[in-house]
Coordinates of C-alpha atoms in Angstrom, one line a residue:
Chain P
X1 CA 26.0 38.6 44.3
X2 CA 22.7 37.5 43.1
X3 CA 23.3 38.5 39.6
X4 CA 26.4 35.5 39.7
X5 CA 23.9 32.8 41.7
X6 CA 21.4 33.3 39.3
X7 CA 23.8 33.9 36.3
X8 CA 24.5 30.6 36.1
X9 CA 21.4 28.6 35.8
X10 CA 19.7 30.9 33.1
X11 CA 21.1 31.2 30.7
X12 CA 21.2 27.4 29.3
X13 CA 18.1 28.0 29.9
X14 CA 17.5 30.8 28.0
X15 CA 18.7 29.5 25.7
X16 CA 16.6 26.1 25.1
X17 CA 14.0 28.7 24.7
X18 CA 15.7 30.6 22.2
X19 CA 16.4 28.1 20.1
X20 CA 12.4 26.3 20.4
X21 CA 11.0 29.8 19.7
X22 CA 13.7 29.3 17.1
X23 CA 12.9 27.0 15.8
X24 CA 9.4 27.1 15.8
X25 CA 9.4 30.8 14.0
X26 CA 12.3 30.8 11.5
X27 CA 12.6 27.3 10.4
X28 CA 11.9 28.1 6.5
X29 CA 8.0 28.9 5.9
X30 CA 8.7 27.5 2.5
X31 CA 9.4 23.5 4.1
X32 CA 6.2 23.0 5.6
X33 CA 4.0 22.6 2.7
X34 CA 0.4 22.9 2.6
X35 CA -2.4 20.5 1.6
X36 CA -6.0 20.9 1.1
X37 CA -8.5 19.1 3.4
X38 CA -9.8 15.9 1.9
X39 CA -7.2 15.4 -0.6
X40 CA -6.7 11.8 -0.4
X41 CA -3.1 11.7 -1.4
X42 CA 0.1 13.3 -2.2
X43 CA 2.4 13.0 -4.8
X44 CA 6.4 13.0 -3.4
X45 CA 7.7 16.0 -4.2
X46 CA 12.1 16.6 -4.0
X47 CA 12.4 19.7 -3.8
X48 CA 16.8 22.1 -4.3
X49 CA 18.1 24.9 -5.6
X50 CA 21.1 26.5 -6.4
X51 CA 22.4 30.1 -7.5
X52 CA 20.6 30.2 -10.6
X53 CA 17.5 27.9 -10.4
X54 CA 15.2 26.5 -7.7
X55 CA 14.8 22.9 -8.6
X56 CA 10.9 20.5 -8.2
X57 CA 10.9 16.9 -9.2
X58 CA 7.0 14.6 -8.4
X59 CA 7.0 12.1 -8.9
X60 CA 3.8 11.3 -10.8
X61 CA 2.7 8.6 -12.5
X62 CA 0.3 7.3 -14.5
X63 CA -0.3 11.5 -15.1
X64 CA -0.4 13.3 -19.2
X65 CA 0.3 17.2 -19.1
X66 CA -3.5 16.8 -19.2
X67 CA -4.5 16.2 -16.6
X68 CA -1.4 18.5 -14.3
X69 CA -1.7 21.6 -13.9
X70 CA 0.8 23.4 -11.9
X71 CA 0.4 27.3 -11.2
X72 CA 3.8 29.6 -10.5
X73 CA 2.2 32.4 -8.5
X74 CA 5.1 34.8 -6.4
X75 CA 6.2 32.3 -4.5
X76 CA 4.1 29.8 -3.9
X77 CA 3.7 26.7 -6.3
X78 CA 0.5 24.7 -6.6
X79 CA -0.4 22.0 -8.4
X80 CA -2.9 19.7 -9.1
X81 CA -4.4 16.3 -10.7
X82 CA -6.3 14.2 -10.7
X83 CA -5.7 9.9 -11.5
X84 CA -8.1 7.8 -12.8
X85 CA -8.7 4.4 -11.0
X86 CA -7.4 1.8 -13.1
X87 CA -10.7 -0.6 -12.3
X88 CA -13.9 -0.1 -10.2
X89 CA -13.1 -4.0 -9.2
X90 CA -10.3 -3.7 -7.9
X91 CA -9.5 -7.4 -6.3
X92 CA -5.5 -6.1 -4.4
X93 CA -5.7 -2.0 -4.5
X94 CA -1.8 -0.2 -3.8
X95 CA -2.4 2.2 -6.0
X96 CA -3.8 6.0 -4.6
X97 CA -6.1 7.6 -8.0
X98 CA -8.8 10.2 -7.4
X99 CA -8.2 14.1 -7.0
X100 CA -4.6 15.8 -5.0
X101 CA -3.7 19.9 -4.9
X102 CA -0.3 21.3 -2.8
X103 CA 1.0 24.1 -2.9
X104 CA 4.6 24.6 -1.4
X105 CA 6.3 27.9 -0.5
X106 CA 9.7 28.3 -2.9
X107 CA 12.6 29.7 -1.4
X108 CA 13.2 32.0 -3.3
X109 CA 11.2 34.7 -6.0
X110 CA 11.6 33.0 -9.7
X111 CA 11.0 34.0 -12.6
X112 CA 7.8 32.2 -13.9
X113 CA 6.7 32.6 -17.3
X114 CA 10.5 31.2 -17.7
X115 CA 9.4 27.8 -15.7
X116 CA 9.8 24.7 -17.7
X117 CA 8.6 21.7 -16.5
X118 CA 8.9 18.1 -18.3
X119 CA 7.5 15.3 -17.7
X120 CA 9.5 11.7 -18.5
X121 CA 8.4 8.5 -16.9
X122 CA 6.5 9.7 -14.6
X123 CA 7.9 12.1 -13.1
X124 CA 7.4 16.3 -13.8
X125 CA 10.8 17.6 -13.4
X126 CA 10.2 21.7 -12.8
X127 CA 13.2 23.9 -13.6
X128 CA 12.5 28.0 -11.8
X129 CA 15.6 30.7 -13.6
X130 CA 15.3 31.7 -9.7
X131 CA 14.9 36.1 -10.1
X132 CA 17.8 38.6 -10.6
X133 CA 17.6 40.1 -6.8
X134 CA 17.1 36.3 -5.8
X135 CA 20.1 35.2 -7.5
X136 CA 23.5 35.7 -5.6
X137 CA 25.3 38.9 -6.8
X138 CA 28.8 39.2 -6.2
X139 CA 30.2 42.9 -6.0
X140 CA 33.0 43.9 -6.9
X141 CA 35.4 44.5 -5.1
X142 CA 38.1 48.0 -5.7
X143 CA 41.2 47.5 -4.3
X144 CA 41.8 51.2 -3.8
X145 CA 45.0 53.1 -4.9
X146 CA 47.1 52.4 -1.5
X147 CA 48.0 56.0 -0.2
X148 CA 51.6 56.6 1.2
Chain G
X1 CA -4.0 5.9 3.3
X2 CA -0.6 5.7 5.0
X3 CA 1.9 6.2 3.6
X4 CA 5.2 5.5 4.7
X5 CA 8.4 6.5 2.9
X6 CA 6.3 9.0 0.4
X7 CA 5.0 5.8 -0.8
X8 CA 1.3 5.0 -0.4
X9 CA 0.9 1.9 1.9
X10 CA -1.3 -1.7 0.8
X11 CA -5.2 -1.3 1.1
X12 CA -6.1 -5.1 0.2
X13 CA -9.8 -6.3 -0.1
X14 CA -9.4 -10.3 -0.8
X15 CA -6.5 -11.3 -2.3
X16 CA -7.1 -13.6 -5.5
X17 CA -6.0 -17.3 -5.0
X18 CA -4.0 -16.7 -9.0
X19 CA -2.1 -14.0 -8.2
X20 CA -0.8 -14.3 -5.2
X21 CA 2.4 -11.6 -4.1
X22 CA 4.6 -10.1 -1.8
X23 CA 3.7 -8.6 0.5
X24 CA 5.2 -5.2 0.3
X25 CA 8.4 -3.7 2.3
X26 CA 10.1 -0.7 3.4
X27 CA 12.8 0.5 1.2
X28 CA 16.0 -0.8 1.3
X29 CA 19.6 -0.3 1.0
X30 CA 21.9 -2.4 -1.2
X31 CA 25.3 -2.5 -2.5
X32 CA 24.1 -1.0 -6.0
X33 CA 20.9 1.2 -3.7
X34 CA 17.8 2.7 -3.0
X35 CA 14.9 -1.2 -3.7
X36 CA 11.5 -0.2 -3.8
X37 CA 9.0 -2.2 -3.9
X38 CA 6.2 -0.8 -6.5
X39 CA 2.9 0.5 -5.7
X40 CA 0.6 -2.1 -7.4
X41 CA -3.2 -2.6 -8.2
X42 CA -4.7 -5.9 -8.9
X43 CA -8.5 -7.0 -11.3
X44 CA -9.6 -9.9 -13.1
X45 CA -11.1 -10.0 -16.5
X46 CA -12.5 -12.8 -16.9
X47 CA -10.5 -13.9 -19.6
X48 CA -7.2 -12.8 -17.5
X49 CA -6.1 -11.1 -14.6
X50 CA -4.2 -7.4 -14.7
X51 CA -1.5 -5.4 -13.1
X52 CA -0.6 -2.4 -13.1
X53 CA 2.7 -1.3 -10.8
X54 CA 4.1 2.2 -10.4
X55 CA 7.9 2.8 -11.7
X56 CA 7.9 6.3 -12.1
X57 CA 11.5 7.6 -13.1
X58 CA 11.9 3.5 -14.3
X59 CA 12.9 3.5 -18.5
X60 CA 10.7 0.8 -20.0
X61 CA 13.4 -0.4 -21.8
X62 CA 14.8 -1.5 -18.9
X63 CA 12.4 -3.3 -17.2
X64 CA 12.1 -6.7 -16.9
X65 CA 9.7 -9.0 -16.5
X66 CA 10.5 -12.4 -16.1
X67 CA 9.0 -16.0 -15.2
X68 CA 10.7 -18.6 -13.6
X69 CA 8.9 -22.1 -11.5
X70 CA 5.5 -19.9 -10.8
X71 CA 7.0 -17.0 -9.3
X72 CA 7.0 -13.5 -11.9
X73 CA 9.6 -10.5 -10.8
X74 CA 9.3 -6.8 -11.9
X75 CA 12.4 -5.6 -12.1
X76 CA 12.4 -2.2 -13.5
X77 CA 16.2 -0.5 -13.2
X78 CA 16.0 3.8 -12.1
X79 CA 18.9 5.8 -13.3
X80 CA 19.6 8.7 -10.7
X81 CA 19.4 11.8 -11.2
X82 CA 22.1 14.1 -9.9
X83 CA 21.7 17.9 -10.7
X84 CA 25.8 18.7 -9.8
X85 CA 25.9 20.5 -6.6
X86 CA 23.0 22.0 -4.7
X87 CA 21.3 23.0 -1.5
X88 CA 18.7 20.7 -0.5
X89 CA 14.9 22.1 0.1
X90 CA 12.2 19.1 0.2
X91 CA 13.2 15.2 0.1
X92 CA 10.1 12.5 0.1
X93 CA 11.7 10.5 -1.5
X94 CA 15.0 8.0 -2.6
X95 CA 16.0 7.0 -5.7
X96 CA 16.1 3.4 -7.1
X97 CA 15.1 0.1 -8.4
X98 CA 11.7 -1.2 -8.5
X99 CA 11.6 -4.9 -7.8
X100 CA 8.7 -7.4 -6.7
X101 CA 7.5 -10.8 -6.3
X102 CA 4.6 -12.8 -7.3
X103 CA 3.4 -16.3 -7.0
X104 CA 1.2 -17.5 -10.0
X105 CA -1.1 -20.2 -10.3
X106 CA -0.5 -23.1 -12.5
X107 CA -4.2 -21.6 -14.3
X108 CA -2.4 -18.3 -16.0
X109 CA -1.0 -19.5 -19.8
X110 CA 2.9 -18.6 -18.8
X111 CA 3.7 -18.1 -22.3
X112 CA 1.1 -15.5 -23.5
X113 CA 2.4 -12.7 -20.3
X114 CA 2.6 -9.1 -22.1
X115 CA 3.9 -6.3 -20.5
X116 CA 4.3 -2.7 -21.8
X117 CA 4.9 0.0 -19.9
X118 CA 3.7 3.7 -20.4
X119 CA 4.1 7.0 -17.4
X120 CA 6.1 5.6 -15.3
X121 CA 3.0 2.3 -14.8
X122 CA 4.0 -0.7 -15.8
X123 CA 1.0 -3.0 -17.2
X124 CA 1.1 -6.6 -17.0
X125 CA -1.0 -9.2 -18.8
X126 CA -1.2 -12.5 -17.3
X127 CA -3.8 -14.6 -19.5
X128 CA -5.6 -17.4 -18.1
X129 CA -5.4 -20.9 -19.4
X130 CA -8.9 -21.5 -21.2
X131 CA -9.6 -23.9 -18.8
X132 CA -9.1 -21.2 -16.2
X133 CA -11.3 -17.6 -18.3
X134 CA -14.9 -17.7 -17.3
X135 CA -17.0 -19.4 -20.3
X136 CA -19.6 -17.6 -21.7
X137 CA -21.9 -20.9 -22.6
X138 CA -24.4 -19.9 -25.6
X139 CA -28.2 -22.0 -24.4
X140 CA -29.8 -23.3 -27.3
X141 CA -33.5 -22.2 -26.4
X142 CA -35.1 -25.4 -28.1

Protein backbone atom coordinates (compact mmCIF):
# COMPACT_ATOMS: atom_id res chain seq x y z
CA UNK A 1 0.00 0.00 0.00
CA UNK A 2 2.83 2.39 0.95
CA UNK A 3 4.68 1.76 -2.25
CA UNK A 4 1.57 2.59 -4.18
CA UNK A 5 1.22 5.92 -2.41
CA UNK A 6 4.77 6.90 -3.13
CA UNK A 7 4.95 5.30 -6.49
CA UNK A 8 2.89 8.06 -7.97
CA UNK A 9 4.73 11.27 -7.02
CA UNK A 10 8.23 9.86 -7.19
CA UNK A 11 8.58 8.68 -10.78
CA UNK A 12 8.09 12.15 -12.34
CA UNK A 13 10.64 13.63 -9.94
CA UNK A 14 13.08 10.82 -10.58
CA UNK A 15 12.57 11.31 -14.28
CA UNK A 16 13.29 15.01 -13.90
CA UNK A 17 16.47 14.32 -11.93
CA UNK A 18 17.52 11.84 -14.56
CA UNK A 19 16.86 14.34 -17.29
CA UNK A 20 18.93 17.03 -15.54
CA UNK A 21 21.71 14.58 -14.79
CA UNK A 22 21.77 13.39 -18.37
CA UNK A 23 21.73 16.89 -19.76
CA UNK A 24 24.85 17.69 -17.75
CA UNK A 25 26.82 14.50 -18.15
CA UNK A 26 25.81 13.00 -21.44
CA UNK A 27 25.96 16.15 -23.55
CA UNK A 28 28.52 15.52 -26.27
CA UNK A 29 31.82 16.54 -24.73
CA UNK A 30 33.03 18.15 -27.92
CA UNK A 31 30.26 20.72 -27.83
CA UNK A 32 31.99 22.35 -24.92
CA UNK A 33 34.63 24.02 -27.08
CA UNK A 34 37.03 25.83 -24.84
CA UNK A 35 38.91 29.04 -25.24
CA UNK A 36 42.22 29.80 -23.57
CA UNK A 37 41.64 32.33 -20.81
CA UNK A 38 42.84 35.84 -21.55
CA UNK A 39 41.91 35.65 -25.21
CA UNK A 40 39.96 38.69 -26.30
CA UNK A 41 37.92 36.99 -28.97
CA UNK A 42 37.45 33.79 -30.91
CA UNK A 43 36.37 33.41 -34.50
CA UNK A 44 32.96 31.74 -34.89
CA UNK A 45 32.91 28.10 -35.98
CA UNK A 46 30.36 25.88 -37.66
CA UNK A 47 30.76 22.12 -37.78
CA UNK A 48 28.85 19.18 -39.12
CA UNK A 49 29.43 15.55 -39.99
CA UNK A 50 28.26 12.88 -42.35
CA UNK A 51 29.18 9.20 -42.53
CA UNK A 52 32.54 9.88 -44.15
CA UNK A 53 33.82 13.22 -42.84
CA UNK A 54 33.72 15.85 -40.15
CA UNK A 55 33.57 19.40 -41.54
CA UNK A 56 34.66 22.51 -39.67
CA UNK A 57 34.25 26.01 -41.05
CA UNK A 58 35.59 29.17 -39.40
CA UNK A 59 35.13 32.85 -40.26
CA UNK A 60 38.61 34.38 -40.17
CA UNK A 61 38.49 37.52 -42.34
CA UNK A 62 41.85 39.15 -42.87
CA UNK A 63 43.86 36.09 -41.92
CA UNK A 64 46.12 34.21 -44.28
CA UNK A 65 47.57 30.71 -43.95
CA UNK A 66 50.77 32.35 -42.64
CA UNK A 67 49.07 33.64 -39.52
CA UNK A 68 46.84 30.63 -38.92
CA UNK A 69 47.82 27.36 -37.30
CA UNK A 70 45.63 24.28 -37.34
CA UNK A 71 46.46 21.31 -35.13
CA UNK A 72 44.72 17.97 -34.87
CA UNK A 73 45.51 15.60 -32.07
CA UNK A 74 43.39 12.52 -31.49
CA UNK A 75 39.86 13.90 -31.49
CA UNK A 76 40.79 17.49 -30.72
CA UNK A 77 41.14 20.32 -33.19
CA UNK A 78 42.97 23.49 -32.20
CA UNK A 79 43.02 26.69 -34.21
CA UNK A 80 45.45 29.48 -33.41
CA UNK A 81 45.94 32.77 -35.13
CA UNK A 82 46.60 36.42 -34.92
CA UNK A 83 45.10 39.44 -36.61
CA UNK A 84 46.82 42.77 -36.56
CA UNK A 85 44.84 45.91 -35.99
CA UNK A 86 44.38 47.89 -39.21
CA UNK A 87 45.68 51.11 -37.71
CA UNK A 88 46.96 52.38 -34.40
CA UNK A 89 44.62 55.35 -34.45
CA UNK A 90 41.19 54.01 -35.14
CA UNK A 91 38.34 56.43 -34.90
CA UNK A 92 35.92 53.57 -34.85
CA UNK A 93 36.79 50.01 -33.89
CA UNK A 94 34.38 47.12 -34.25
CA UNK A 95 36.66 44.50 -35.75
CA UNK A 96 38.57 42.20 -33.46
CA UNK A 97 42.31 42.03 -33.47
CA UNK A 98 44.98 40.21 -31.53
CA UNK A 99 45.66 36.60 -30.81
CA UNK A 100 43.22 33.76 -30.43
CA UNK A 101 43.27 30.06 -29.72
CA UNK A 102 40.41 27.66 -29.42
CA UNK A 103 40.06 23.92 -29.17
CA UNK A 104 37.06 21.80 -29.95
CA UNK A 105 36.59 18.08 -29.48
CA UNK A 106 35.56 16.42 -32.71
CA UNK A 107 32.58 14.06 -32.77
CA UNK A 108 34.75 11.23 -34.12
CA UNK A 109 38.35 10.12 -34.41
CA UNK A 110 39.70 11.45 -37.71
CA UNK A 111 42.60 10.64 -39.98
CA UNK A 112 44.56 13.82 -39.40
CA UNK A 113 47.10 13.13 -42.16
CA UNK A 114 44.25 13.15 -44.71
CA UNK A 115 42.73 16.40 -43.43
CA UNK A 116 42.33 19.19 -45.96
CA UNK A 117 42.03 22.89 -45.24
CA UNK A 118 41.15 25.66 -47.66
CA UNK A 119 41.07 29.37 -47.03
CA UNK A 120 38.77 31.27 -49.33
CA UNK A 121 37.52 34.87 -48.95
CA UNK A 122 38.19 34.81 -45.22
CA UNK A 123 36.50 31.48 -44.56
CA UNK A 124 38.58 28.50 -43.45
CA UNK A 125 37.03 25.18 -44.48
CA UNK A 126 38.46 21.98 -43.02
CA UNK A 127 37.48 18.48 -44.15
CA UNK A 128 38.50 15.69 -41.79
CA UNK A 129 37.98 12.12 -43.00
CA UNK A 130 36.73 9.88 -40.24
CA UNK A 131 38.92 7.01 -39.15
CA UNK A 132 37.70 3.67 -40.50
CA UNK A 133 36.65 2.61 -37.00
CA UNK A 134 34.47 5.72 -36.66
CA UNK A 135 32.62 5.20 -39.92
CA UNK A 136 29.37 3.34 -39.92
CA UNK A 137 29.91 -0.12 -41.28
CA UNK A 138 27.24 -2.00 -43.07
CA UNK A 139 27.06 -5.57 -41.85
CA UNK A 140 26.14 -8.07 -44.49
CA UNK A 141 23.18 -10.11 -43.46
CA UNK A 142 23.42 -13.54 -44.86
CA UNK A 143 20.26 -15.40 -45.44
CA UNK A 144 20.45 -18.89 -44.19
CA UNK A 145 18.94 -21.53 -46.42
CA UNK A 146 15.49 -22.14 -45.14
CA UNK A 147 15.38 -25.31 -43.18
CA UNK A 148 12.34 -27.28 -43.76
CA UNK B 1 34.52 42.28 -26.27
CA UNK B 2 30.88 41.21 -26.22
CA UNK B 3 29.56 39.22 -29.09
CA UNK B 4 26.14 38.95 -30.56
CA UNK B 5 25.29 36.35 -33.17
CA UNK B 6 28.97 35.60 -33.29
CA UNK B 7 29.72 39.05 -34.63
CA UNK B 8 31.78 41.50 -32.67
CA UNK B 9 30.00 44.38 -30.97
CA UNK B 10 30.99 47.96 -31.49
CA UNK B 11 33.60 49.79 -29.51
CA UNK B 12 33.18 53.41 -30.35
CA UNK B 13 35.67 56.08 -29.52
CA UNK B 14 34.62 59.27 -31.27
CA UNK B 15 32.52 59.47 -34.37
CA UNK B 16 34.24 61.19 -37.27
CA UNK B 17 32.38 64.12 -38.71
CA UNK B 18 33.02 63.11 -42.27
CA UNK B 19 31.91 59.50 -42.02
CA UNK B 20 28.81 58.86 -39.97
CA UNK B 21 28.26 55.21 -39.34
CA UNK B 22 24.83 53.67 -39.04
CA UNK B 23 24.68 51.56 -35.89
CA UNK B 24 25.02 47.85 -36.20
CA UNK B 25 21.69 46.13 -36.10
CA UNK B 26 21.00 42.50 -35.20
CA UNK B 27 20.86 40.08 -38.10
CA UNK B 28 17.71 40.49 -40.13
CA UNK B 29 15.90 37.86 -42.03
CA UNK B 30 14.76 39.12 -45.39
CA UNK B 31 13.04 37.40 -48.24
CA UNK B 32 16.39 36.51 -49.79
CA UNK B 33 17.90 35.29 -46.52
CA UNK B 34 19.92 36.67 -43.63
CA UNK B 35 21.44 40.14 -43.80
CA UNK B 36 24.21 41.16 -41.41
CA UNK B 37 25.77 44.49 -40.53
CA UNK B 38 29.49 44.00 -41.08
CA UNK B 39 31.94 45.12 -38.39
CA UNK B 40 34.01 48.10 -39.53
CA UNK B 41 37.14 49.95 -38.50
CA UNK B 42 37.65 53.54 -39.60
CA UNK B 43 40.70 55.73 -39.46
CA UNK B 44 41.96 59.01 -40.82
CA UNK B 45 45.27 59.19 -42.64
CA UNK B 46 45.11 62.95 -43.14
CA UNK B 47 44.55 62.58 -46.88
CA UNK B 48 41.66 60.13 -46.69
CA UNK B 49 39.34 58.19 -44.45
CA UNK B 50 39.92 54.46 -44.67
CA UNK B 51 37.28 51.96 -43.74
CA UNK B 52 37.71 48.21 -43.46
CA UNK B 53 34.76 45.85 -43.18
CA UNK B 54 34.71 42.13 -42.37
CA UNK B 55 32.79 40.34 -45.11
CA UNK B 56 33.92 36.69 -44.80
CA UNK B 57 32.50 34.45 -47.51
CA UNK B 58 31.62 37.28 -49.91
CA UNK B 59 32.76 36.99 -53.51
CA UNK B 60 34.82 40.14 -54.22
CA UNK B 61 33.42 40.20 -57.77
CA UNK B 62 29.89 40.65 -56.43
CA UNK B 63 30.48 43.31 -53.79
CA UNK B 64 28.83 46.64 -54.54
CA UNK B 65 29.88 49.95 -53.07
CA UNK B 66 27.55 52.76 -54.10
CA UNK B 67 27.35 56.41 -53.22
CA UNK B 68 24.24 58.52 -53.61
CA UNK B 69 23.26 61.77 -51.90
CA UNK B 70 26.12 61.49 -49.43
CA UNK B 71 25.08 57.99 -48.45
CA UNK B 72 27.63 55.28 -49.02
CA UNK B 73 26.21 51.77 -49.16
CA UNK B 74 28.21 48.58 -48.96
CA UNK B 75 26.46 45.44 -50.11
CA UNK B 76 28.34 42.15 -50.12
CA UNK B 77 26.27 39.15 -51.24
CA UNK B 78 27.27 35.78 -49.83
CA UNK B 79 26.40 32.56 -51.63
CA UNK B 80 24.91 29.81 -49.50
CA UNK B 81 27.32 27.03 -48.70
CA UNK B 82 25.35 23.85 -48.51
CA UNK B 83 27.17 20.62 -47.94
CA UNK B 84 24.50 18.04 -48.47
CA UNK B 85 22.85 15.90 -45.85
CA UNK B 86 24.83 16.13 -42.66
CA UNK B 87 24.36 16.39 -38.91
CA UNK B 88 25.06 19.86 -37.57
CA UNK B 89 27.41 19.74 -34.58
CA UNK B 90 28.15 23.40 -34.04
CA UNK B 91 26.38 26.47 -35.33
CA UNK B 92 27.97 29.73 -34.23
CA UNK B 93 27.19 31.83 -37.27
CA UNK B 94 24.63 32.08 -40.01
CA UNK B 95 25.40 32.66 -43.64
CA UNK B 96 23.96 35.73 -45.28
CA UNK B 97 24.69 38.99 -47.08
CA UNK B 98 26.36 42.01 -45.52
CA UNK B 99 24.88 45.47 -45.84
CA UNK B 100 25.62 48.77 -44.17
CA UNK B 101 25.20 52.44 -44.93
CA UNK B 102 27.38 55.41 -44.01
CA UNK B 103 26.67 59.11 -44.27
CA UNK B 104 29.66 60.92 -45.66
CA UNK B 105 30.46 64.61 -45.49
CA UNK B 106 30.89 67.11 -48.32
CA UNK B 107 34.62 67.13 -47.67
CA UNK B 108 34.93 63.72 -49.32
CA UNK B 109 35.80 63.60 -52.99
CA UNK B 110 33.06 61.20 -54.12
CA UNK B 111 34.61 60.76 -57.58
CA UNK B 112 37.79 59.35 -56.08
CA UNK B 113 36.27 56.78 -53.73
CA UNK B 114 37.79 53.38 -54.44
CA UNK B 115 37.75 49.98 -52.77
CA UNK B 116 39.52 46.64 -52.75
CA UNK B 117 38.76 43.28 -51.18
CA UNK B 118 41.17 40.62 -49.95
CA UNK B 119 40.77 37.63 -47.62
CA UNK B 120 37.21 38.55 -46.73
CA UNK B 121 38.05 42.14 -45.77
CA UNK B 122 36.70 45.04 -47.82
CA UNK B 123 38.73 48.25 -47.71
CA UNK B 124 37.09 51.49 -48.86
CA UNK B 125 39.21 54.60 -49.41
CA UNK B 126 37.40 57.90 -49.04
CA UNK B 127 39.80 60.62 -50.21
CA UNK B 128 39.24 64.06 -48.77
CA UNK B 129 38.75 66.93 -51.14
CA UNK B 130 41.85 69.07 -51.30
CA UNK B 131 40.20 71.64 -48.99
CA UNK B 132 39.70 69.07 -46.25
CA UNK B 133 43.12 67.47 -46.45
CA UNK B 134 45.64 68.08 -43.78
CA UNK B 135 48.21 70.22 -45.47
CA UNK B 136 51.63 70.91 -44.23
CA UNK B 137 52.43 74.51 -44.89
CA UNK B 138 56.07 75.00 -45.62
CA UNK B 139 57.65 77.68 -43.51
CA UNK B 140 60.16 79.78 -45.29
CA UNK B 141 63.22 80.46 -43.28
CA UNK B 142 64.06 84.07 -43.65
